[in-house]
CSV table of C-alpha atoms and ligand atoms in Angstrom, one decimal:
chain,number,residue,atom,x,y,z
G,1,MET,CA,-19.0,-8.9,-6.1
G,2,ASP,CA,-20.6,-6.2,-3.9
G,3,ARG,CA,-21.3,-2.7,-5.5
G,4,PHE,CA,-22.1,0.3,-3.9
G,5,GLU,CA,-22.4,3.9,-4.6
G,6,GLY,CA,-21.2,6.9,-2.6
G,7,TYR,CA,-20.4,10.6,-2.4
G,8,VAL,CA,-16.5,11.2,-1.6
G,9,GLU,CA,-16.6,13.3,1.5
G,10,SER,CA,-12.6,13.9,1.9
G,11,LEU,CA,-9.0,12.0,1.5
G,12,THR,CA,-7.4,10.0,4.0
G,13,HIS,CA,-3.6,10.7,4.7
G,14,ASP,CA,-2.8,7.9,2.7
G,15,GLY,CA,-4.9,9.5,-0.5
G,16,ARG,CA,-8.2,7.4,-0.3
G,17,GLY,CA,-11.3,8.7,-0.7
G,18,VAL,CA,-13.8,8.4,2.3
G,19,THR,CA,-17.4,7.8,1.9
G,20,LYS,CA,-20.3,6.6,4.0
G,21,PRO,CA,-22.9,5.3,1.7
G,22,ASP,CA,-24.5,3.2,4.5
G,23,GLY,CA,-23.3,5.0,7.5
G,24,LYS,CA,-20.1,2.7,7.8
G,25,VAL,CA,-17.0,4.2,6.7
G,26,TRP,CA,-15.6,3.2,3.5
G,27,PHE,CA,-12.0,3.7,2.3
G,28,ILE,CA,-11.8,4.1,-1.8
G,29,ASP,CA,-8.6,3.8,-3.4
G,30,SER,CA,-8.5,6.5,-6.6
G,31,ALA,CA,-11.5,8.4,-5.4
G,32,ILE,CA,-11.5,12.2,-4.9
G,33,PRO,CA,-13.8,14.4,-2.7
G,34,GLY,CA,-16.7,15.9,-4.2
G,35,GLU,CA,-17.1,12.9,-6.5
G,36,THR,CA,-20.1,10.3,-6.7
G,37,VAL,CA,-18.3,7.1,-7.7
G,38,THR,CA,-19.4,3.2,-7.7
G,39,PHE,CA,-17.2,0.9,-6.1
G,40,VAL,CA,-16.6,-2.7,-5.5
G,41,LYS,CA,-15.7,-4.0,-2.0
G,42,THR,CA,-11.8,-4.9,-1.8
G,43,GLY,CA,-11.9,-5.6,2.1
G,44,ASN,CA,-14.1,-5.6,4.8
G,45,ARG,CA,-13.4,-5.0,8.5
G,46,LYS,CA,-15.6,-4.2,11.7
G,47,ALA,CA,-15.2,-0.5,11.9
G,48,TYR,CA,-14.7,0.4,8.2
G,49,GLY,CA,-14.9,-1.1,4.3
G,50,LEU,CA,-12.2,-1.1,1.6
G,51,GLY,CA,-13.0,-0.6,-1.9
G,52,ARG,CA,-11.8,0.3,-5.6
G,53,VAL,CA,-13.3,2.8,-8.1
G,54,GLU,CA,-15.5,1.0,-10.4
G,55,GLN,CA,-17.0,4.0,-12.0
G,56,VAL,CA,-16.7,7.8,-11.7
G,57,LEU,CA,-20.3,9.1,-12.0
G,58,VAL,CA,-19.8,12.6,-11.3
G,59,PRO,CA,-16.1,13.6,-11.5
G,60,SER,CA,-14.2,16.3,-9.6
G,61,PRO,CA,-12.3,18.9,-11.8
G,62,ASP,CA,-9.3,17.7,-10.2
G,63,ARG,CA,-9.4,14.2,-11.8
G,64,VAL,CA,-6.8,13.5,-14.6
G,65,VAL,CA,-6.1,10.5,-16.5
G,66,PRO,CA,-2.9,8.7,-14.8
G,67,ALA,CA,0.1,9.3,-16.9
G,68,CYS,CA,1.7,5.7,-16.3
G,69,PRO,CA,-0.1,2.5,-17.5
G,70,TYR,CA,0.8,0.8,-14.1
G,71,PHE,CA,-1.1,3.3,-12.2
G,72,GLY,CA,-3.6,1.4,-9.8
G,73,GLN,CA,-1.9,-1.9,-9.7
G,74,CYS,CA,1.8,-0.6,-8.8
G,75,GLY,CA,2.0,0.2,-5.0
G,76,GLY,CA,4.6,3.2,-5.9
G,77,CYS,CA,1.9,5.8,-6.5
G,78,SER,CA,-1.3,6.8,-5.1
G,79,LEU,CA,-2.2,10.3,-6.4
G,80,GLN,CA,-1.5,10.1,-10.0
G,81,HIS,CA,-5.6,10.3,-10.6
G,82,LEU,CA,-5.4,13.7,-8.9
G,83,GLU,CA,-3.9,17.0,-10.9
G,84,ALA,CA,-0.4,18.1,-9.5
G,85,ASN,CA,-1.7,21.2,-8.0
G,86,ALA,CA,-4.3,19.2,-6.2
G,87,GLN,CA,-1.8,17.0,-4.9
G,88,LEU,CA,-0.1,19.7,-3.3
G,89,ARG,CA,-3.3,21.3,-2.0
G,90,PHE,CA,-4.6,18.0,-0.2
G,91,LYS,CA,-0.9,17.6,1.3
G,92,GLU,CA,-1.1,21.5,2.7
G,93,GLN,CA,-4.7,20.6,4.2
G,94,LEU,CA,-3.5,17.2,5.6
G,95,LEU,CA,-0.5,19.1,7.0
G,96,VAL,CA,-2.9,21.9,8.6
G,97,GLN,CA,-5.5,19.5,9.7
G,98,GLN,CA,-2.7,17.0,11.6
G,99,MET,CA,-1.1,20.1,13.5
G,100,ASN,CA,-4.4,21.3,14.5
G,101,LYS,CA,-5.8,17.9,15.5
G,102,ILE,CA,-3.0,16.3,17.2
G,103,GLY,CA,-0.7,19.0,17.9
G,104,GLY,CA,-3.7,21.9,18.7
G,105,VAL,CA,-1.5,24.1,16.9
G,106,ASP,CA,-3.3,27.0,14.8
G,107,VAL,CA,-0.7,27.3,11.9
G,108,GLY,CA,-2.4,30.3,10.2
G,109,ALA,CA,-1.2,30.8,6.7
G,110,LEU,CA,1.4,28.2,5.2
G,111,LYS,CA,4.3,29.8,3.5
G,112,SER,CA,4.6,28.8,-0.1
G,113,SER,CA,5.4,25.2,-0.6
G,114,ILE,CA,8.8,23.6,-1.7
G,115,LYS,CA,8.5,21.6,-4.8
G,116,GLY,CA,10.6,20.4,-8.0
G,117,PRO,CA,9.6,18.5,-11.5
G,118,PRO,CA,6.9,16.1,-10.7
G,119,TRP,CA,8.6,13.2,-13.0
G,120,GLY,CA,12.0,11.6,-13.2
G,121,TYR,CA,12.4,12.7,-9.4
G,122,ARG,CA,13.3,9.6,-7.7
G,123,ARG,CA,17.2,9.2,-7.3
G,124,LYS,CA,16.7,6.0,-4.9
G,125,ALA,CA,14.5,2.8,-5.4
G,126,ARG,CA,14.1,-0.8,-3.6
G,127,LEU,CA,13.0,-2.9,-6.4
G,128,GLY,CA,11.5,-6.0,-5.6
G,129,VAL,CA,12.6,-9.3,-7.8
G,130,ARG,CA,10.7,-12.5,-7.8
G,131,LEU,CA,10.4,-15.6,-9.9
G,132,VAL,CA,6.8,-16.3,-11.4
G,133,PRO,CA,7.3,-18.9,-13.8
G,134,LYS,CA,3.8,-18.5,-15.2
G,135,LYS,CA,4.1,-15.2,-15.8
G,136,GLY,CA,7.2,-15.5,-17.9
G,137,GLY,CA,10.0,-15.6,-15.5
G,138,ILE,CA,11.9,-13.0,-13.0
G,139,LEU,CA,9.7,-9.8,-12.0
G,140,VAL,CA,11.6,-6.6,-11.1
G,141,GLY,CA,9.6,-3.6,-9.7
G,142,PHE,CA,7.7,-2.0,-7.0
G,143,ARG,CA,5.2,-4.1,-4.7
G,144,GLU,CA,1.4,-4.1,-5.9
G,145,LYS,CA,-1.2,-2.1,-4.0
G,146,ARG,CA,-2.0,-3.8,-0.9
G,147,ASN,CA,-0.2,-6.8,-1.4
G,148,SER,CA,3.2,-8.3,-1.6
G,149,TYR,CA,3.3,-9.3,-5.5
G,150,ILE,CA,5.5,-7.9,-7.4
G,151,THR,CA,4.5,-5.3,-10.8
G,152,ASN,CA,6.6,-6.0,-13.4
G,153,LEU,CA,7.8,-2.8,-14.8
G,154,ASP,CA,9.1,-1.9,-18.0
G,155,ASN,CA,9.2,2.1,-17.3
G,156,CYS,CA,8.7,4.2,-14.1
G,157,MET,CA,7.8,8.0,-14.7
G,158,THR,CA,8.8,8.7,-11.3
G,159,LEU,CA,12.2,7.1,-11.2
G,160,ASP,CA,15.3,9.4,-12.4
G,161,HIS,CA,15.3,8.5,-16.2
G,162,ARG,CA,18.7,7.1,-15.7
G,163,ILE,CA,17.5,4.4,-13.5
G,164,ALA,CA,14.1,4.0,-15.6
G,165,ARG,CA,16.0,3.1,-18.7
G,166,LEU,CA,17.4,0.1,-17.0
G,167,LEU,CA,13.9,-1.4,-16.0
G,168,PRO,CA,13.6,-3.3,-19.2
G,169,SER,CA,16.7,-5.0,-19.3
G,170,LEU,CA,16.9,-6.0,-15.2
G,171,ASN,CA,14.8,-8.9,-15.4
G,172,SER,CA,16.7,-10.6,-18.3
G,173,LEU,CA,19.6,-9.8,-16.4
G,174,ILE,CA,18.4,-11.8,-13.2
G,175,ASN,CA,16.8,-14.5,-15.3
G,176,SER,CA,19.9,-15.2,-16.8
G,177,LEU,CA,21.7,-15.9,-13.5
G,178,SER,CA,22.0,-19.4,-11.9
G,179,ILE,CA,20.4,-18.2,-8.3
G,180,ARG,CA,18.0,-16.2,-10.0
G,181,GLU,CA,15.4,-17.1,-7.3
G,182,LYS,CA,17.7,-16.3,-4.5
G,183,VAL,CA,18.0,-12.6,-5.8
G,184,PRO,CA,15.0,-11.1,-3.5
G,185,GLN,CA,15.6,-7.2,-4.0
G,186,ILE,CA,17.7,-4.8,-6.3
G,187,GLU,CA,18.6,-1.1,-4.5
G,188,VAL,CA,19.2,1.3,-7.0
G,189,ALA,CA,20.9,5.0,-6.2
G,190,ALA,CA,22.2,7.8,-8.5
G,191,GLY,CA,24.4,10.3,-7.7
G,192,ASP,CA,24.8,13.5,-10.0
G,193,ARG,CA,27.2,11.4,-12.3
G,194,ASP,CA,27.2,8.0,-11.2
G,195,ILE,CA,24.6,5.2,-10.8
G,196,ALA,CA,25.0,2.0,-8.5
G,197,LEU,CA,22.9,-1.1,-8.3
G,198,VAL,CA,23.1,-3.3,-4.9
G,199,LEU,CA,22.0,-6.8,-5.8
G,200,ARG,CA,20.6,-8.5,-2.4
G,201,HIS,CA,21.3,-12.3,-2.6
G,202,LEU,CA,20.7,-15.3,-0.6
G,203,LYS,CA,23.2,-17.7,-1.8
G,204,ALA,CA,26.8,-17.3,-3.7
G,205,PHE,CA,26.7,-16.3,-7.3
G,206,SER,CA,28.8,-18.5,-9.6
G,207,THR,CA,31.8,-17.1,-11.5
G,208,ARG,CA,29.9,-17.2,-14.8
G,209,ASP,CA,27.0,-15.4,-12.7
G,210,GLN,CA,29.6,-12.7,-11.8
G,211,GLU,CA,31.1,-12.1,-15.3
G,212,VAL,CA,27.4,-11.6,-16.3
G,213,LEU,CA,26.7,-8.6,-13.9
G,214,VAL,CA,30.4,-7.1,-14.5
G,215,ASN,CA,29.6,-6.9,-18.4
G,216,TYR,CA,26.1,-5.7,-17.9
G,217,GLY,CA,27.4,-3.1,-15.6
G,218,GLN,CA,30.2,-2.0,-18.1
G,219,SER,CA,27.6,-2.0,-21.0
G,220,ASN,CA,25.4,0.2,-19.0
G,221,ARG,CA,27.9,2.1,-17.4
G,222,ILE,CA,26.6,1.6,-13.7
G,223,GLN,CA,28.6,0.4,-10.5
G,224,CYS,CA,27.4,-3.3,-9.3
G,225,TYR,CA,27.6,-4.0,-6.0
G,226,LEU,CA,26.7,-7.6,-4.0
G,227,GLN,CA,24.9,-7.7,-0.6
G,228,PRO,CA,25.1,-11.3,0.7
G,229,GLY,CA,23.8,-10.2,4.1
G,230,GLY,CA,23.4,-7.0,6.1
G,231,THR,CA,24.2,-3.4,4.8
G,232,ASP,CA,28.0,-3.9,6.1
G,233,SER,CA,28.5,-6.9,4.0
G,234,ILE,CA,28.1,-5.2,0.6
G,235,TRP,CA,31.1,-5.4,-1.7
G,236,CYS,CA,31.7,-3.6,-5.3
G,237,LEU,CA,31.8,-6.0,-8.0
G,238,THR,CA,32.9,-3.6,-10.6
G,239,PRO,CA,36.7,-4.7,-11.3
G,240,THR,CA,38.1,-1.3,-11.6
G,241,GLU,CA,38.1,1.7,-8.6
G,242,VAL,CA,34.8,3.2,-8.7
G,243,PRO,CA,34.3,6.8,-7.9
G,244,MET,CA,32.0,7.3,-4.9
G,245,LEU,CA,28.3,8.4,-5.6
G,246,GLU,CA,28.2,11.9,-5.3
G,247,TYR,CA,25.7,15.0,-5.0
G,248,GLY,CA,26.2,18.7,-5.1
G,249,LEU,CA,24.5,21.6,-3.3
G,250,GLU,CA,24.7,25.1,-3.5
G,251,ASN,CA,25.7,24.7,-7.0
G,252,GLY,CA,28.2,22.0,-6.7
G,253,LYS,CA,30.3,24.4,-4.2
G,254,ILE,CA,29.7,21.4,-1.8
G,255,LYS,CA,29.8,17.9,-2.7
G,256,ILE,CA,28.5,15.3,-0.5
G,257,GLN,CA,29.3,11.7,-1.0
G,258,PHE,CA,27.6,8.5,-0.2
G,259,SER,CA,27.6,4.9,-0.5
G,260,PRO,CA,24.7,3.6,-2.3
G,261,THR,CA,23.1,2.1,0.8
G,262,ASP,CA,23.5,5.4,2.8
G,263,PHE,CA,20.4,7.5,3.9
G,264,THR,CA,20.1,10.3,1.3
G,265,GLN,CA,17.0,12.3,0.3
G,266,VAL,CA,15.5,10.6,-2.7
G,267,ASN,CA,14.6,13.9,-4.7
G,268,HIS,CA,17.5,15.9,-5.6
G,269,ARG,CA,16.0,19.2,-6.8
G,270,VAL,CA,13.8,19.2,-3.8
G,271,ASN,CA,16.6,18.5,-1.4
G,272,GLN,CA,18.7,21.3,-2.9
G,273,LEU,CA,15.6,23.7,-2.3
G,274,MET,CA,14.8,22.1,1.1
G,275,VAL,CA,18.6,22.6,2.3
G,276,GLU,CA,18.7,26.5,1.3
G,277,ALA,CA,15.4,27.1,2.8
G,278,ALA,CA,16.3,25.4,6.2
G,279,VAL,CA,19.7,27.2,6.2
G,280,GLU,CA,17.9,30.5,5.7
G,281,GLU,CA,15.5,29.9,8.0
G,282,LEU,CA,18.0,29.5,10.7
G,283,GLU,CA,19.5,32.9,10.2
G,284,PRO,CA,23.1,31.5,10.6
G,285,GLY,CA,25.4,34.2,12.0
G,286,GLY,CA,29.2,33.8,12.4
G,287,GLN,CA,29.1,33.1,16.1
G,288,ASP,CA,26.5,30.6,16.1
G,289,ARG,CA,26.6,26.9,17.2
G,290,ILE,CA,24.1,24.8,15.6
G,291,LEU,CA,23.0,21.3,16.6
G,292,ASP,CA,21.8,19.1,13.7
G,293,LEU,CA,20.1,16.0,15.0
G,294,PHE,CA,19.6,13.0,12.7
G,295,CYS,CA,22.2,14.2,10.3
G,296,GLY,CA,22.7,11.3,8.1
G,297,VAL,CA,25.9,12.1,5.6
G,298,GLY,CA,26.0,15.7,6.4
G,299,ASN,CA,23.2,17.1,4.3
G,300,PHE,CA,22.1,20.0,6.4
G,301,SER,CA,25.9,20.2,8.5
G,302,LEU,CA,28.2,21.3,5.8
G,303,PRO,CA,26.1,23.8,4.2
G,304,LEU,CA,25.5,25.1,7.7
G,305,ALA,CA,29.1,24.9,9.0
G,306,LYS,CA,29.9,27.4,5.7
G,307,ARG,CA,28.1,30.2,7.8
G,308,VAL,CA,28.6,29.3,11.2
G,309,ALA,CA,31.1,29.1,14.1
G,310,GLU,CA,30.3,25.1,14.5
G,311,VAL,CA,28.2,22.6,13.7
G,312,HIS,CA,27.7,19.3,15.8
G,313,GLY,CA,26.0,16.6,13.7
G,314,VAL,CA,24.6,13.5,15.6
G,315,GLU,CA,23.3,10.4,13.9
G,316,ASN,CA,23.1,6.9,15.3
G,317,VAL,CA,24.4,5.0,12.1
G,318,PRO,CA,28.3,5.0,12.7
G,319,ALA,CA,28.9,4.5,8.6
G,320,LEU,CA,26.9,7.8,8.1
G,321,VAL,CA,29.1,9.5,10.9
G,322,ASP,CA,31.9,8.3,9.4
G,323,ARG,CA,30.7,9.6,6.1
G,324,GLY,CA,29.7,13.1,7.3
G,325,MET,CA,33.5,13.1,8.7
G,326,LYS,CA,35.0,12.4,5.4
G,327,ASN,CA,32.6,15.0,3.8
G,328,ALA,CA,33.5,17.8,5.9
G,329,LYS,CA,37.2,17.0,5.2
G,330,LEU,CA,36.1,16.8,1.3
G,331,ASN,CA,34.9,20.2,1.4
G,332,ASP,CA,37.6,21.6,3.4
G,333,ILE,CA,35.4,22.6,6.6
G,334,SER,CA,36.7,22.2,9.8
G,335,ASN,CA,34.0,23.5,12.0
G,336,ALA,CA,31.9,20.7,11.5
G,337,ASN,CA,32.0,17.5,13.9
G,338,PHE,CA,29.9,14.3,14.2
G,339,GLU,CA,29.0,12.1,17.1
G,340,ILE,CA,27.2,8.6,16.8
G,341,ARG,CA,24.4,8.6,19.4
G,342,ASP,CA,20.9,7.0,19.5
G,343,LEU,CA,18.6,10.3,20.1
G,344,TYR,CA,15.6,8.0,21.1
G,345,ALA,CA,17.7,6.4,24.0
G,346,SER,CA,17.0,7.2,27.4
G,347,SER,CA,20.5,8.4,27.9
G,348,LEU,CA,19.5,11.5,26.2
G,349,ARG,CA,18.1,13.1,29.5
G,350,ASP,CA,21.9,13.5,30.7
G,351,TRP,CA,23.6,14.5,27.6
G,352,ASP,CA,25.4,17.5,27.5
G,353,PRO,CA,26.0,18.7,24.0
G,354,GLY,CA,27.4,22.1,25.1
G,355,ARG,CA,26.0,25.4,24.2
G,356,VAL,CA,23.2,25.5,21.2
G,357,ASP,CA,22.3,28.7,19.8
G,358,LYS,CA,19.8,27.0,17.1
G,359,LEU,CA,18.7,23.5,16.4
G,360,LEU,CA,18.3,21.7,13.4
G,361,ILE,CA,15.9,18.2,13.5
G,362,ASP,CA,15.5,15.9,11.0
G,363,PRO,CA,14.2,12.7,12.2
G,364,PRO,CA,12.7,9.1,10.7
G,365,ARG,CA,9.1,9.1,10.6
G,366,SER,CA,8.7,8.3,14.2
G,367,GLY,CA,9.6,11.7,14.8
G,368,ALA,CA,11.5,13.2,17.9
G,369,PHE,CA,10.1,12.9,21.1
G,370,GLU,CA,12.9,12.3,23.2
G,371,VAL,CA,14.5,15.1,21.8
G,372,ALA,CA,11.6,17.7,22.3
G,373,THR,CA,10.9,16.0,25.8
G,374,TRP,CA,14.0,16.0,27.3
G,375,LEU,CA,16.8,17.9,25.5
G,376,VAL,CA,15.1,21.0,24.0
G,377,PRO,CA,14.2,22.3,27.5
G,378,ARG,CA,17.7,22.0,29.0
G,379,LEU,CA,19.3,23.5,25.7
G,380,THR,CA,16.5,26.2,24.8
G,381,PRO,CA,17.8,26.8,21.2
G,382,GLN,CA,16.9,30.3,20.1
G,383,LEU,CA,15.2,28.7,16.8
G,384,ILE,CA,14.5,25.4,16.1
G,385,VAL,CA,14.0,24.0,12.4
G,386,TYR,CA,12.2,21.2,12.3
G,387,VAL,CA,12.1,19.0,8.8
G,388,SER,CA,9.7,16.1,9.1
G,389,CYS,CA,8.5,12.9,6.9
G,390,ASN,CA,5.4,12.7,9.0
G,391,PRO,CA,2.8,15.5,10.0
G,392,ALA,CA,1.3,13.2,12.5
G,393,THR,CA,4.7,13.2,14.5
G,394,LEU,CA,5.6,16.7,13.7
G,395,ALA,CA,2.4,17.9,15.3
G,396,ARG,CA,3.0,15.5,18.4
G,397,ASP,CA,6.2,17.1,18.9
G,398,SER,CA,4.9,20.6,18.0
G,399,ARG,CA,2.8,20.5,21.0
G,400,ILE,CA,5.4,19.3,23.2
G,401,LEU,CA,7.5,22.2,21.9
G,402,ILE,CA,5.0,24.9,22.4
G,403,THR,CA,3.5,23.7,25.6
G,404,ARG,CA,6.4,22.6,27.6
G,405,SER,CA,9.0,24.8,26.5
G,406,GLY,CA,7.5,28.0,25.5
G,407,TYR,CA,8.3,28.0,21.7
G,408,ARG,CA,5.9,29.9,19.2
G,409,LEU,CA,5.6,28.0,15.6
G,410,ARG,CA,7.0,31.1,13.6
G,411,SER,CA,6.4,29.3,10.0
G,412,LEU,CA,5.3,26.4,8.3
G,413,ARG,CA,5.4,24.8,4.6
G,414,ALA,CA,4.9,21.6,2.5
G,415,VAL,CA,7.9,20.1,0.9
G,416,ASP,CA,6.6,17.9,-2.2
G,417,MET,CA,9.5,15.5,-1.9
G,418,PHE,CA,7.6,12.8,-3.3
G,419,PRO,CA,4.9,13.7,-6.1
G,420,HIS,CA,2.3,11.3,-7.2
G,421,THR,CA,2.6,9.4,-3.6
G,422,ALA,CA,1.0,10.3,-0.4
G,423,HIS,CA,3.9,11.2,1.2
G,424,MET,CA,5.3,14.3,2.1
G,425,GLU,CA,8.1,16.0,3.9
G,426,ALA,CA,7.0,19.7,5.9
G,427,LEU,CA,9.5,22.4,7.5
G,428,ALA,CA,8.5,23.9,10.8
G,429,VAL,CA,10.4,26.8,12.5
G,430,PHE,CA,10.1,27.4,16.2
G,431,GLU,CA,11.0,30.7,18.1
G,432,LEU,CA,11.5,30.8,21.7
G,433,SER,CA,8.8,33.3,22.6
G,434,ARG,CA,9.8,33.9,26.4
C,501,LIG,C1,15.2,11.5,7.7
C,501,LIG,S1,16.8,11.0,7.6
C,501,LIG,C2,17.7,12.6,7.9
C,501,LIG,C3,19.2,12.4,7.4
C,501,LIG,C4,19.7,13.7,7.1
C,501,LIG,N1,19.4,14.9,7.9
C,501,LIG,C5,19.5,14.3,5.5
C,501,LIG,O1,19.2,15.0,5.3
C,501,LIG,O2,20.3,13.4,4.7
C,501,LIG,C6,17.2,10.4,9.3
C,501,LIG,C7,18.1,10.1,9.8
C,501,LIG,O3,18.1,9.6,11.1
C,501,LIG,C8,19.0,8.6,11.4
C,501,LIG,N2,18.1,7.9,12.6
C,501,LIG,C9,17.4,7.1,12.7
C,501,LIG,N3,16.9,6.6,13.9
C,501,LIG,C10,18.1,7.4,15.1
C,501,LIG,C11,18.5,7.3,16.2
C,501,LIG,N4,17.5,6.5,16.9
C,501,LIG,N5,19.4,8.1,16.7
C,501,LIG,C12,19.8,9.0,15.6
C,501,LIG,N6,19.8,8.9,14.6
C,501,LIG,C13,18.9,8.0,14.1
C,501,LIG,C14,18.8,7.7,10.3
C,501,LIG,O4,20.1,6.9,10.1
C,501,LIG,C15,18.7,9.0,9.2
C,501,LIG,O5,20.2,9.3,8.9
């Protein structure tokens, strides 16, 4: 096996250390800037090499012993070897760098980051399931780092503890089913009170299997759903009527209901703080009409609707739009309306959403290029809050807002939605400067 020694200069966007011992660039898992490490080669491309730390010769003061025994093997986390504040510093630096390099935006000082408890924060997870007889049967867990094997997890410290406590029993549950090799995935979702499991299955469950699952659900007090096909095939196996999953915002004054496969933010505490921050930054006034793009089940729309004249939420998944309307009703909110629309479609060029005083955008990782290019110049909202889960597309879209429509970046902060992973969110505020 090839071994090398190198000084680690920086971190990549996905948390790998960068070193150039022989002039060639190497990306090293679990290496920290400022360290000298020996590493073994795990991959070799023409332009760069991949490696894994073998020994840390000169450690960084930010290095800590990873808390989880699966760290390094499990693909769920990539930064546990970095102290929590150093993780956040890394994310803040990455945000500034991307805004600078890709967006050409000088961000000045960041506002203080939004963060919550570093462990037990994940309320949603998609667990892989695989039959591996030579490893004792069914394995349940996240995928391993950089391959498609499953790490069999007995615990996960980032999962909400109500979900994590199920892990030791999930593989014996699946092992006991007649079609155990035809269950590729379990999706888990937790609300403030209830937890649901969604079992994806490629063959029909026997009557006995269904009884086993019902009993498991009852003894663990969880809702059990089955998914034989696409997301619209999901049905609830729990024989009695089950309450909707629900989370509260503003100390429970707003209730948001969702079904287990609906998009919802994974980190509840950070989401509460992020929604509060977004609402405050939009300076909602009684006369305002706000457009909430990529609105999901109404996470931002409903708190905003309580403070302004009208909110119009737009989203391309009909089930989420339907849920947004139901959530408005549930909260006695009559000034929030919702529309199904593809916000990446060229029809956006002709869409007239009416008067828009302020705009909230919370797109997927691919960003909001079409909204920034075609919609914003026509609507010219006085304030824009852009919630992003990808600093690279935020930077690209910021450049468009600033250079083509005359916006100024008023503030920017990181949102630590996914501690111990290299993923991050950011909240940017733009104001019209002309
Ligand atoms: C990051 S989520 C934000 C959801 C919501 N704002 C929240 O906080 O829960 C992005 C949302 O964009 C929606 N979406 C993805 N592609 C879209 C498209 N082409 N047009 C409109 N909405 C889309 C997704 O369904 C998802 O609800």
